[in-house]
Amino acid sequence: TDAKIPIIPGTYKNISELAQDCHHCHRCTLGDSRTHAVVGRGHLQAPIMVIGEAPGQSEDETGLPFVGRSGQLLEKILASVNLSTERDVYIANINKCRPPQNRVPTPDEIAACKPYLLEQIRLVDPKIILLTGATAVKGITGDKQAMTKIRGQWMEWEGRLCMPIFHPSYLLRNPSKEVGKPKWLMWQDMQAVRAKLD
Ligand code: URA
């Protein structure tokens, strides 16, 4: 897909049309090194959309988001408040293609991919968007504050409810479940999400 041709909001009738374009996309150079473009998985009309950063190795290999170590933890976190990708959640990323060595996507790469994400949000039409980690927050709202400061706080973006939450990879590096630690805070945040849905 040619970077010079803009993606006009409303272009896609459904996620599979959007995915077709992603699989052929060369709007940024990540398209040259990917194995698979990773579009999304989960319920296509989910009330909750989880947005991560970009595919890692497992995701690039399988073409599915959050299927590696972070993804397994994310599934456990969702299940802990009785949420599932079959019924309640659609998962996507800021960038559809894996950055080399899993580096953080550049502002240009994020900008090139953003029209796809905006179309995904429009099509899934979630009530709640969960932004996992600083890249997702920056990519959607532009907010650059520290995750430790903004996690768990509801914010509004384009008329939708959003909540920044820790990225599962951060929780893998901080495994303590003690009161006040990241994993405990995540549990508080997910209970607030669950309550908002009920
Ligand atoms: N981390 C992410 O942010 N997204 C994935 O899809 C996998 C790991």
mmCIF file of C-alpha atoms and ligand atoms in Angstrom:
data_model
loop_
_atom_site.group_PDB
_atom_site.id
_atom_site.type_symbol
_atom_site.label_atom_id
_atom_site.label_comp_id
_atom_site.label_asym_id
_atom_site.label_seq_id
_atom_site.Cartn_x
_atom_site.Cartn_y
_atom_site.Cartn_z
ATOM 1 C CA THR A 1 0.000 0.000 0.000
ATOM 2 C CA ASP A 2 1.449 3.303 -1.128
ATOM 3 C CA ALA A 3 2.350 5.724 1.662
ATOM 4 C CA LYS A 4 1.379 8.681 -0.542
ATOM 5 C CA ILE A 5 -2.271 7.618 -0.783
ATOM 6 C CA PRO A 6 -4.141 8.671 2.370
ATOM 7 C CA ILE A 7 -6.507 6.285 4.137
ATOM 8 C CA ILE A 8 -9.725 8.266 4.406
ATOM 9 C CA PRO A 9 -11.809 7.526 7.529
ATOM 10 C CA GLY A 10 -14.698 5.282 6.474
ATOM 11 C CA THR A 11 -12.622 3.505 3.806
ATOM 12 C CA TYR A 12 -13.160 -0.015 5.120
ATOM 13 C CA LYS A 13 -16.483 -1.859 5.361
ATOM 14 C CA ASN A 14 -15.081 -4.444 7.746
ATOM 15 C CA ILE A 15 -11.920 -5.677 9.464
ATOM 16 C CA SER A 16 -11.095 -8.231 6.761
ATOM 17 C CA GLU A 17 -10.940 -5.507 4.092
ATOM 18 C CA LEU A 18 -8.644 -3.535 6.378
ATOM 19 C CA ALA A 19 -6.513 -6.630 7.048
ATOM 20 C CA GLN A 20 -6.102 -7.229 3.299
ATOM 21 C CA ASP A 21 -4.486 -3.785 2.950
ATOM 22 C CA CYS A 22 -2.315 -4.285 6.059
ATOM 23 C CA HIS A 23 -0.924 -7.528 4.606
ATOM 24 C CA HIS A 24 0.313 -5.590 1.557
ATOM 25 C CA CYS A 25 1.220 -2.380 3.368
ATOM 26 C CA HIS A 26 4.473 -0.497 2.797
ATOM 27 C CA ARG A 27 3.515 2.845 4.328
ATOM 28 C CA CYS A 28 6.650 2.581 6.479
ATOM 29 C CA THR A 29 9.821 0.490 6.284
ATOM 30 C CA LEU A 30 8.592 -2.007 8.910
ATOM 31 C CA GLY A 31 6.698 -3.528 5.986
ATOM 32 C CA ASP A 32 10.029 -4.628 4.491
ATOM 33 C CA SER A 33 11.150 -6.758 7.441
ATOM 34 C CA ARG A 34 7.916 -8.248 8.819
ATOM 35 C CA THR A 35 6.837 -11.858 8.342
ATOM 36 C CA HIS A 36 3.154 -11.120 9.004
ATOM 37 C CA ALA A 37 1.285 -7.880 9.521
ATOM 38 C CA VAL A 38 -0.574 -8.368 12.810
ATOM 39 C CA VAL A 39 -4.011 -6.757 12.661
ATOM 40 C CA GLY A 40 -6.045 -7.969 15.604
ATOM 41 C CA ARG A 41 -7.930 -10.795 17.254
ATOM 42 C CA GLY A 42 -10.980 -11.198 19.423
ATOM 43 C CA HIS A 43 -14.643 -10.289 19.226
ATOM 44 C CA LEU A 44 -15.276 -7.947 16.278
ATOM 45 C CA GLN A 45 -17.982 -6.015 18.171
ATOM 46 C CA ALA A 46 -16.319 -6.169 21.560
ATOM 47 C CA PRO A 47 -17.235 -3.620 24.233
ATOM 48 C CA ILE A 48 -13.543 -3.448 25.220
ATOM 49 C CA MET A 49 -10.578 -2.883 22.922
ATOM 50 C CA VAL A 50 -7.060 -3.470 24.221
ATOM 51 C CA ILE A 51 -4.316 -1.608 22.377
ATOM 52 C CA GLY A 52 -0.682 -2.681 22.732
ATOM 53 C CA GLU A 53 2.525 -1.439 21.152
ATOM 54 C CA ALA A 54 3.654 -3.633 18.257
ATOM 55 C CA PRO A 55 4.106 -7.305 17.396
ATOM 56 C CA GLY A 56 7.020 -9.209 18.908
ATOM 57 C CA GLN A 57 8.591 -12.358 17.502
ATOM 58 C CA SER A 58 5.700 -14.738 18.319
ATOM 59 C CA GLU A 59 3.179 -12.296 16.903
ATOM 60 C CA ASP A 60 5.218 -11.699 13.730
ATOM 61 C CA GLU A 61 5.433 -15.480 13.256
ATOM 62 C CA THR A 62 1.747 -16.257 13.874
ATOM 63 C CA GLY A 63 0.109 -13.056 12.597
ATOM 64 C CA LEU A 64 -1.837 -12.702 15.869
ATOM 65 C CA PRO A 65 -1.402 -10.031 18.562
ATOM 66 C CA PHE A 66 -0.407 -10.853 22.129
ATOM 67 C CA VAL A 67 0.261 -14.575 21.774
ATOM 68 C CA GLY A 68 3.766 -14.633 23.324
ATOM 69 C CA ARG A 69 4.689 -14.309 27.032
ATOM 70 C CA SER A 70 3.030 -10.885 27.394
ATOM 71 C CA GLY A 71 -0.074 -12.183 25.668
ATOM 72 C CA GLN A 72 -0.390 -15.169 27.948
ATOM 73 C CA LEU A 73 -0.232 -12.857 30.953
ATOM 74 C CA LEU A 74 -2.759 -10.508 29.335
ATOM 75 C CA GLU A 75 -5.183 -13.427 28.874
ATOM 76 C CA LYS A 76 -4.771 -14.340 32.567
ATOM 77 C CA ILE A 77 -5.402 -10.735 33.608
ATOM 78 C CA LEU A 78 -8.567 -10.547 31.486
ATOM 79 C CA ALA A 79 -9.795 -13.914 32.770
ATOM 80 C CA SER A 80 -9.256 -12.768 36.375
ATOM 81 C CA VAL A 81 -12.165 -10.338 35.928
ATOM 82 C CA ASN A 82 -14.131 -12.736 33.717
ATOM 83 C CA LEU A 83 -13.307 -11.060 30.401
ATOM 84 C CA SER A 84 -12.457 -13.028 27.279
ATOM 85 C CA THR A 85 -11.540 -12.364 23.661
ATOM 86 C CA GLU A 86 -14.463 -14.614 22.647
ATOM 87 C CA ARG A 87 -17.061 -12.361 24.222
ATOM 88 C CA ASP A 88 -15.772 -9.032 25.531
ATOM 89 C CA VAL A 89 -12.399 -8.022 24.111
ATOM 90 C CA TYR A 90 -10.752 -7.168 20.790
ATOM 91 C CA ILE A 91 -6.951 -6.830 20.803
ATOM 92 C CA ALA A 92 -4.885 -4.665 18.457
ATOM 93 C CA ASN A 93 -1.596 -2.765 18.438
ATOM 94 C CA ILE A 94 -0.411 0.746 17.626
ATOM 95 C CA ASN A 95 1.831 -0.741 14.919
ATOM 96 C CA LYS A 96 0.861 -3.717 12.794
ATOM 97 C CA CYS A 97 4.430 -4.757 11.907
ATOM 98 C CA ARG A 98 7.250 -5.902 14.178
ATOM 99 C CA PRO A 99 10.066 -3.389 14.648
ATOM 100 C CA PRO A 100 13.566 -4.914 14.307
ATOM 101 C CA GLN A 101 14.875 -6.200 17.679
ATOM 102 C CA ASN A 102 11.510 -5.196 19.177
ATOM 103 C CA ARG A 103 12.582 -1.571 19.426
ATOM 104 C CA VAL A 104 9.915 1.031 20.185
ATOM 105 C CA PRO A 105 8.194 2.186 16.962
ATOM 106 C CA THR A 106 9.307 5.645 15.799
ATOM 107 C CA PRO A 107 6.857 8.587 15.634
ATOM 108 C CA ASP A 108 6.867 8.264 11.808
ATOM 109 C CA GLU A 109 6.043 4.550 11.980
ATOM 110 C CA ILE A 110 3.256 5.235 14.453
ATOM 111 C CA ALA A 111 1.845 7.996 12.243
ATOM 112 C CA ALA A 112 2.008 5.802 9.129
ATOM 113 C CA CYS A 113 0.034 3.020 10.837
ATOM 114 C CA LYS A 114 -2.431 5.136 12.807
ATOM 115 C CA PRO A 115 -5.144 5.380 10.103
ATOM 116 C CA TYR A 116 -5.519 1.586 10.283
ATOM 117 C CA LEU A 117 -5.988 1.710 14.045
ATOM 118 C CA LEU A 118 -8.501 4.544 13.785
ATOM 119 C CA GLU A 119 -10.469 2.472 11.282
ATOM 120 C CA GLN A 120 -10.323 -0.544 13.600
ATOM 121 C CA ILE A 121 -11.674 1.544 16.467
ATOM 122 C CA ARG A 122 -14.464 2.880 14.261
ATOM 123 C CA LEU A 123 -15.435 -0.614 13.062
ATOM 124 C CA VAL A 124 -15.242 -2.416 16.424
ATOM 125 C CA ASP A 125 -16.823 0.622 18.130
ATOM 126 C CA PRO A 126 -15.787 -0.297 21.682
ATOM 127 C CA LYS A 127 -17.263 1.357 24.762
ATOM 128 C CA ILE A 128 -13.911 1.145 26.557
ATOM 129 C CA ILE A 129 -10.336 1.334 25.241
ATOM 130 C CA LEU A 130 -7.501 0.005 27.392
ATOM 131 C CA LEU A 131 -4.119 1.469 26.474
ATOM 132 C CA THR A 132 -1.340 -0.879 27.586
ATOM 133 C CA GLY A 133 1.905 0.970 28.158
ATOM 134 C CA ALA A 134 3.347 4.338 27.234
ATOM 135 C CA THR A 135 3.519 3.755 23.457
ATOM 136 C CA ALA A 136 -0.195 3.016 23.251
ATOM 137 C CA VAL A 137 -1.055 6.065 25.367
ATOM 138 C CA LYS A 138 1.217 8.321 23.317
ATOM 139 C CA GLY A 139 -0.039 6.848 20.050
ATOM 140 C CA ILE A 140 -3.707 7.458 20.832
ATOM 141 C CA THR A 141 -3.983 10.465 23.150
ATOM 142 C CA GLY A 142 -0.515 12.027 22.736
ATOM 143 C CA ASP A 143 -0.116 12.044 26.529
ATOM 144 C CA LYS A 144 3.560 11.654 27.514
ATOM 145 C CA GLN A 145 3.168 11.403 31.295
ATOM 146 C CA ALA A 146 4.644 8.446 33.178
ATOM 147 C CA MET A 147 2.511 5.300 33.270
ATOM 148 C CA THR A 148 2.921 5.123 37.065
ATOM 149 C CA LYS A 149 1.132 8.470 37.227
ATOM 150 C CA ILE A 150 -1.719 7.978 34.735
ATOM 151 C CA ARG A 151 -2.540 4.256 34.989
ATOM 152 C CA GLY A 152 -6.005 3.517 36.276
ATOM 153 C CA GLN A 153 -7.352 6.971 35.447
ATOM 154 C CA TRP A 154 -10.320 7.148 33.109
ATOM 155 C CA MET A 155 -9.904 9.653 30.316
ATOM 156 C CA GLU A 156 -12.031 10.594 27.366
ATOM 157 C CA TRP A 157 -10.729 10.415 23.818
ATOM 158 C CA GLU A 158 -12.980 11.182 20.843
ATOM 159 C CA GLY A 159 -16.047 10.468 22.921
ATOM 160 C CA ARG A 160 -14.755 7.101 24.129
ATOM 161 C CA LEU A 161 -13.746 5.999 27.605
ATOM 162 C CA CYS A 162 -10.055 5.140 27.801
ATOM 163 C CA MET A 163 -7.871 3.854 30.589
ATOM 164 C CA PRO A 164 -4.075 3.614 30.527
ATOM 165 C CA ILE A 165 -2.917 0.364 32.146
ATOM 166 C CA PHE A 166 0.531 -1.159 32.622
ATOM 167 C CA HIS A 167 1.897 -3.203 29.736
ATOM 168 C CA PRO A 168 1.991 -6.937 30.573
ATOM 169 C CA SER A 169 5.742 -7.001 29.790
ATOM 170 C CA TYR A 170 6.261 -4.517 32.643
ATOM 171 C CA LEU A 171 4.388 -6.892 34.960
ATOM 172 C CA LEU A 172 6.587 -9.785 33.784
ATOM 173 C CA ARG A 173 9.579 -7.760 34.969
ATOM 174 C CA ASN A 174 7.801 -6.831 38.243
ATOM 175 C CA PRO A 175 6.137 -10.071 39.371
ATOM 176 C CA SER A 176 5.423 -9.213 43.038
ATOM 177 C CA LYS A 177 1.721 -9.300 43.963
ATOM 178 C CA GLU A 178 2.208 -7.306 47.185
ATOM 179 C CA VAL A 179 -0.186 -4.476 47.956
ATOM 180 C CA GLY A 180 0.821 -1.325 46.060
ATOM 181 C CA LYS A 181 3.071 -3.123 43.549
ATOM 182 C CA PRO A 182 2.363 -2.984 39.770
ATOM 183 C CA LYS A 183 0.534 -6.337 39.655
ATOM 184 C CA TRP A 184 -1.712 -5.332 42.526
ATOM 185 C CA LEU A 185 -2.399 -1.960 40.875
ATOM 186 C CA MET A 186 -3.293 -3.747 37.625
ATOM 187 C CA TRP A 187 -5.813 -5.854 39.530
ATOM 188 C CA GLN A 188 -7.399 -2.670 40.933
ATOM 189 C CA ASP A 189 -7.573 -1.169 37.446
ATOM 190 C CA MET A 190 -9.137 -4.264 35.897
ATOM 191 C CA GLN A 191 -11.809 -4.367 38.594
ATOM 192 C CA ALA A 192 -12.682 -0.759 37.747
ATOM 193 C CA VAL A 193 -12.938 -1.748 34.064
ATOM 194 C CA ARG A 194 -15.140 -4.723 34.917
ATOM 195 C CA ALA A 195 -17.409 -2.489 37.028
ATOM 196 C CA LYS A 196 -17.772 0.043 34.199
ATOM 197 C CA LEU A 197 -18.900 -2.703 31.823
ATOM 198 C CA ASP A 198 -21.527 -4.210 34.157
HETATM 199 N N1 URA B 1 3.419 -6.677 22.994
HETATM 200 C C1 URA B 1 2.584 -5.825 22.384
HETATM 201 O O1 URA B 1 2.527 -4.652 22.704
HETATM 202 N N2 URA B 1 1.808 -6.288 21.427
HETATM 203 C C2 URA B 1 1.806 -7.559 21.055
HETATM 204 O O2 URA B 1 1.040 -7.905 20.175
HETATM 205 C C3 URA B 1 2.682 -8.443 21.722
HETATM 206 C C4 URA B 1 3.475 -7.977 22.677
#
